[in-house]
Amino acid sequence: MQIIRTIQALRTELSRVTSKGMGPIGFVPTMGYLHEGHGSLLERARMECGTVVLSIFVNPIQFGPGEDFETYPRDEARDLHIAEEKGVDIAFLPTMEEMYPQPVKTKVAVSELTTLLCGASRPGHFDGVTTVVNKLFNIVKPHYAYFGMKDAQQVAVIQQMVTDLNLEVQVIPCPLVREQDGLAMSSRNVYLSPEERRQALSLSQALSAALEGITKGSLRTAPEVQEHLRSVISKAPLAQIDYAEVLLFPQLQAVSDDATLSSLSETVILAVAVKFGKTRLIDNVLYQPKAGV
Amino acid sequence: MQIIRTIQALRTELSRVTSKGMGPIGFVPTMGYLHEGHGSLLERARMECGTVVLSIFVNPIQFGPGEDFETYPRDEARDLHIAEEKGVDIAFLPTMEEMYPQPVKTKVAVSELTTLLCGASRPGHFDGVTTVVNKLFNIVKPHYAYFGMKDAQQVAVIQQMVTDLNLEVQVIPCPLVREQDGLAMSSRNVYLSPEERRQALSLSQALSAALEGITKGSLRTAPEVQEHLRSVISKAPLAQIDYAEVLLFPQLQAVSDDATLSSLSETVILAVAVKFGKTRLIDNVLYQPKAGV
């Protein structure tokens, strides 16, 4: 595995790779502190691509004021060890100076999809994400880019950017990976105290109970599901609910209040965000009404 | 010359060109109604590139409400004749449906550089320009892209986008081309009545008089030059001045009011925008204080 820290060196190496026909290029952009969720993306890329590029860059412009940019967990040695194990060919670890040699004046922004869910609580967050992902796509020029469905809204937003701007990369959404007890894997889970960690199970429990309720018919409409999610999660005394929503996916549009979810022809996402102290966790499940038809 | 109207067909042809080593690819994006200004860009591209791509697309999202999108002059047959003469290899003429199959939710926006000059009078204009140029760059993937200095602010804005987003294209600014009497060439000149056309000479006359004044020492500071530009142009009774500015180029930052222009170490732009009836004309000259040193 090559460890590359400059854009120029990466471009040179990728030209070499391309000229030798060692494609397609698969790309997994991350902020590091890798867990098995990232691992699953790397494994999928390894299976499908001739060259696998992992980037690790904690991107300041996607953090809002008062968010955890400074304290975001970092462990380069451990990340590189995991990357090596997963068969990564190139680990790209640019410095801040390399990615933002001067304050960036150009912003890539997706509207509509970014106004709700995490976009509502984290203004500017998705502009930071699309801008850095656009830069990374321009640098790496991947054929395939792998993103976890843990950040389902991010997947929808990036797919919209790729479509709108005629980028040639194919975005591959990959399943969310959970701990054995159901907690969605996240680099931010390390922030949780033991008691918060226990109560954080309320997210996945609420989602799977809601999914079961829809399937069995005890929960029929979006408002019923939302109410159910809130009531399960709020049993955890430390949980402060940010949102609990039911939307069409990937459009992220509202489902009409009286529609029977199990009769819809489109995919629906049940998405929650909950704060435990300063730690904000997100989780979601997709419901495909016609999957069983 | 090939005439291509779909993105897919263009990509196929460009792959063929690239695989045959017929690069580098030179790109001249335009809104058509070609004049000798465009012609000079095509000639330069022809000299420097193995494959020359011209695009003609009147981009709706860079026109504001009440601007001239509907009436913008179009003459495809004449444009294609000129393109052929200039040695263009591929003329890309996408339809609206092809460029915007659905309303575009993604915007590429450059801040600061776009708040003054034409950006101040045409809010959203440059976002429309950077968004469509970003799309076209992603489609054509040119090595070189040629832009006329007639739209000097556009050149600065696009260069900023390219730098910030790590696009690999090299932006080549090309000299503004004038009619024999000095009027800057523009597709919009056809809008002018004979009397407006006569009075439109005030722009280039004011700029060259100002340049002479700076060189000879009769005009010393930015406010003096601005005042001079305004006084010359306002002698044309039909002229409504939008702006007459002196700024650092390409930063587009103010020159301090008491600085002696001829002593600066940076390039300065003298830029004017003037309306004649509904027709808005722009013109500019660069002043390089140390050019003669």
Coordinates of C-alpha atoms in Angstrom, one line a residue, chain B residues 16-265:
Chain B
R16 CA -12.0 7.6 -29.2
V17 CA -10.0 10.8 -29.7
T18 CA -8.1 10.2 -26.5
S19 CA -7.4 6.6 -27.1
K20 CA -5.9 7.6 -30.5
G21 CA -3.6 10.1 -28.8
M22 CA -5.3 13.0 -30.7
G23 CA -5.0 15.3 -27.7
P24 CA -4.6 17.6 -26.0
I25 CA -8.2 18.6 -26.0
G26 CA -8.9 22.4 -26.4
F27 CA -12.3 23.7 -25.4
V28 CA -14.1 26.9 -26.3
P29 CA -17.4 27.2 -24.5
T30 CA -19.7 29.8 -26.0
M31 CA -23.4 30.9 -26.3
G32 CA -23.0 31.0 -30.0
Y33 CA -23.7 33.9 -32.4
L34 CA -20.0 33.7 -33.0
H35 CA -17.9 36.8 -33.8
E36 CA -14.2 37.4 -34.3
G37 CA -13.7 37.4 -30.6
H38 CA -14.8 33.7 -30.5
G39 CA -12.9 33.2 -33.7
S40 CA -9.6 34.2 -32.0
L41 CA -10.2 31.7 -29.2
L42 CA -10.8 28.9 -31.8
E43 CA -7.7 29.9 -33.7
R44 CA -5.6 29.8 -30.5
A45 CA -7.1 26.4 -29.6
R46 CA -6.4 25.1 -33.1
M47 CA -2.7 26.1 -32.8
E48 CA -2.2 24.5 -29.4
C49 CA -4.4 21.4 -29.4
G50 CA -4.9 18.1 -31.2
T51 CA -8.6 18.2 -30.9
V52 CA -10.7 21.4 -30.7
V53 CA -14.2 21.3 -29.1
L54 CA -16.6 24.2 -29.5
S55 CA -19.8 24.2 -27.4
I56 CA -22.7 26.4 -28.3
F57 CA -25.4 26.5 -25.6
V58 CA -27.4 29.5 -24.5
N59 CA -27.4 28.8 -20.8
P60 CA -30.7 29.8 -19.2
I61 CA -29.5 29.7 -15.6
Q62 CA -27.0 32.6 -16.1
F63 CA -29.8 35.0 -17.2
G64 CA -31.7 36.8 -14.5
P65 CA -35.4 37.6 -14.7
G66 CA -36.1 40.3 -17.2
E67 CA -32.8 39.7 -19.0
D68 CA -32.4 38.7 -22.6
F69 CA -32.5 34.9 -22.5
E70 CA -35.4 34.5 -24.9
T71 CA -34.1 37.2 -27.4
Y72 CA -30.4 36.3 -27.2
P73 CA -29.3 36.1 -30.8
R74 CA -29.0 32.7 -32.3
D75 CA -27.8 31.5 -35.8
E76 CA -26.8 27.9 -35.8
A77 CA -26.1 27.6 -39.5
R78 CA -23.8 30.7 -39.5
D79 CA -22.0 29.5 -36.3
L80 CA -21.3 26.1 -37.8
H81 CA -19.9 27.7 -40.9
I82 CA -17.5 29.8 -38.8
A83 CA -16.6 26.8 -36.7
E84 CA -15.8 24.7 -39.8
E85 CA -13.6 27.6 -41.2
K86 CA -11.7 27.9 -37.9
G87 CA -10.9 24.2 -38.0
V88 CA -13.1 23.0 -35.1
D89 CA -13.1 19.2 -34.8
I90 CA -16.3 18.8 -32.7
A91 CA -19.1 21.3 -32.4
F92 CA -21.2 20.3 -29.4
L93 CA -24.7 21.7 -29.5
P94 CA -26.7 20.2 -26.6
T95 CA -30.4 20.8 -26.2
M96 CA -31.8 22.2 -23.0
E97 CA -33.2 18.8 -22.2
E98 CA -29.7 17.4 -22.5
M99 CA -28.0 19.9 -20.2
Y100 CA -30.9 20.2 -17.7
P101 CA -33.0 17.0 -17.9
Q102 CA -34.5 18.1 -14.6
P103 CA -34.3 21.4 -12.8
V104 CA -30.7 21.6 -11.5
K105 CA -30.5 21.4 -7.7
T106 CA -26.7 21.7 -7.6
K107 CA -25.0 25.1 -7.8
V108 CA -21.3 25.8 -8.1
A109 CA -20.8 29.3 -6.7
V110 CA -17.7 31.5 -6.2
S111 CA -18.0 34.1 -3.5
E112 CA -16.3 37.5 -3.1
L113 CA -15.1 37.8 -6.8
T114 CA -18.8 37.7 -7.8
T115 CA -20.2 40.4 -5.5
L116 CA -19.0 43.4 -7.5
L117 CA -18.9 44.6 -11.1
C118 CA -21.3 42.5 -13.2
G119 CA -22.1 40.3 -10.2
A120 CA -23.6 43.3 -8.4
S121 CA -25.9 44.2 -11.3
R122 CA -26.7 40.6 -12.3
P123 CA -27.3 38.6 -9.1
G124 CA -27.0 34.9 -9.6
H125 CA -25.4 35.4 -13.1
F126 CA -22.0 34.0 -12.1
D127 CA -23.4 31.1 -10.3
G128 CA -25.1 30.2 -13.5
V129 CA -21.9 30.6 -15.4
T130 CA -19.7 28.5 -13.0
T131 CA -22.4 25.8 -12.8
V132 CA -22.7 25.3 -16.5
V133 CA -18.9 25.6 -17.1
N134 CA -18.3 23.0 -14.4
K135 CA -20.8 20.7 -16.1
L136 CA -19.2 21.3 -19.5
F137 CA -15.7 20.7 -18.1
N138 CA -16.9 17.4 -16.6
I139 CA -18.4 16.4 -20.0
V140 CA -15.5 17.6 -22.2
K141 CA -12.6 17.1 -19.8
P142 CA -10.5 19.5 -21.7
H143 CA -6.8 20.1 -21.1
Y144 CA -7.1 23.7 -22.1
A145 CA -10.1 26.0 -22.0
Y146 CA -10.1 29.3 -23.8
F147 CA -12.0 32.4 -22.6
G148 CA -12.0 36.0 -23.9
M149 CA -10.9 38.8 -21.6
K150 CA -13.9 40.8 -22.7
D151 CA -15.5 39.0 -19.8
A152 CA -12.6 39.6 -17.5
Q153 CA -14.5 39.0 -14.3
Q154 CA -15.8 35.7 -15.8
V155 CA -12.1 34.7 -16.4
A156 CA -11.2 35.5 -12.8
V157 CA -14.2 33.6 -11.4
I158 CA -13.7 30.5 -13.5
Q159 CA -10.0 30.4 -12.7
Q160 CA -10.9 30.6 -9.0
M161 CA -13.4 27.7 -9.4
V162 CA -10.8 25.6 -11.2
T163 CA -8.2 26.3 -8.5
D164 CA -10.6 25.7 -5.6
L165 CA -12.1 22.5 -7.0
N166 CA -8.9 21.0 -8.2
L167 CA -10.1 20.8 -11.8
E168 CA -7.2 19.8 -14.0
V169 CA -8.1 22.1 -16.9
Q170 CA -5.8 25.0 -17.7
V171 CA -7.7 28.2 -18.2
I172 CA -6.3 30.4 -21.0
P173 CA -7.4 34.0 -21.0
C174 CA -7.3 35.5 -24.5
P175 CA -7.2 39.2 -25.5
L176 CA -10.4 41.1 -26.1
V177 CA -11.1 41.7 -29.8
R178 CA -12.4 45.0 -31.0
E179 CA -14.2 46.3 -34.1
Q180 CA -12.0 48.6 -36.2
D181 CA -13.5 51.7 -34.5
G182 CA -12.7 50.2 -31.0
L183 CA -16.1 48.8 -29.9
A184 CA -15.5 45.5 -28.0
M185 CA -17.0 42.6 -30.0
S186 CA -20.1 41.2 -28.4
S187 CA -23.0 39.0 -29.6
R188 CA -25.2 41.7 -28.0
N189 CA -23.9 44.5 -30.3
V190 CA -26.6 43.5 -32.8
Y191 CA -29.2 44.9 -30.4
L192 CA -27.9 48.4 -30.8
S193 CA -29.6 51.0 -32.9
P194 CA -27.4 53.0 -35.3
E195 CA -27.3 55.9 -32.9
E196 CA -26.6 53.7 -29.9
R197 CA -23.9 52.0 -31.9
R198 CA -22.2 55.4 -32.4
Q199 CA -22.5 56.4 -28.8
A200 CA -21.3 52.9 -27.6
L201 CA -17.8 54.0 -28.8
S202 CA -17.7 56.0 -25.6
L203 CA -16.7 52.9 -23.6
S204 CA -13.5 52.1 -25.5
Q205 CA -12.7 55.8 -25.9
A206 CA -13.1 56.4 -22.2
L207 CA -10.9 53.4 -21.4
S208 CA -8.1 54.3 -23.8
A209 CA -8.1 57.9 -22.7
A210 CA -7.9 56.8 -19.0
L211 CA -5.0 54.4 -19.8
E212 CA -3.2 57.2 -21.6
G213 CA -3.9 59.5 -18.6
I214 CA -2.4 57.0 -16.2
T215 CA 0.6 56.5 -18.3
K216 CA 1.2 60.2 -18.9
G217 CA 0.6 61.0 -15.2
S218 CA -2.5 63.2 -15.6
L219 CA -4.6 60.5 -13.8
R220 CA -3.0 59.3 -10.7
T221 CA -5.4 57.4 -8.4
A222 CA -8.3 55.0 -8.8
P223 CA -11.0 57.7 -7.9
E224 CA -9.5 60.0 -10.5
V225 CA -9.6 57.4 -13.2
Q226 CA -13.2 56.4 -12.2
E227 CA -14.3 60.0 -12.3
H228 CA -12.6 60.4 -15.7
L229 CA -14.3 57.3 -17.1
R230 CA -17.7 58.5 -15.9
S231 CA -17.2 61.9 -17.3
V232 CA -16.2 60.7 -20.8
I233 CA -19.0 58.1 -21.0
S234 CA -21.7 60.4 -19.7
K235 CA -21.0 62.7 -22.7
A236 CA -22.9 60.1 -24.7
P237 CA -26.5 61.2 -24.0
L238 CA -28.0 57.6 -24.3
A239 CA -25.4 56.0 -22.0
Q240 CA -26.6 54.9 -18.5
I241 CA -23.5 54.0 -16.6
D242 CA -23.8 50.8 -14.5
Y243 CA -20.3 50.9 -13.2
A244 CA -16.8 52.3 -13.9
E245 CA -14.3 50.7 -11.6
V246 CA -10.6 50.3 -11.1
L247 CA -9.6 47.1 -9.3
L248 CA -6.7 44.8 -8.8
F249 CA -6.9 41.9 -11.3
P250 CA -7.5 39.0 -11.0
Q251 CA -8.2 39.4 -7.3
L252 CA -10.9 42.0 -8.1
Q253 CA -10.1 43.9 -4.9
A254 CA -10.2 47.6 -4.4
V255 CA -7.1 49.7 -5.0
S256 CA -6.7 52.1 -2.0
D257 CA -8.0 55.5 -2.9
D258 CA -4.7 57.3 -2.5
A259 CA -2.4 54.8 -4.2
T260 CA -0.6 56.0 -7.3
L261 CA -1.7 53.5 -9.9
S262 CA 1.6 53.7 -11.9
S263 CA 3.6 52.7 -8.7
L264 CA 1.6 49.6 -8.0
S265 CA 3.3 46.2 -8.5

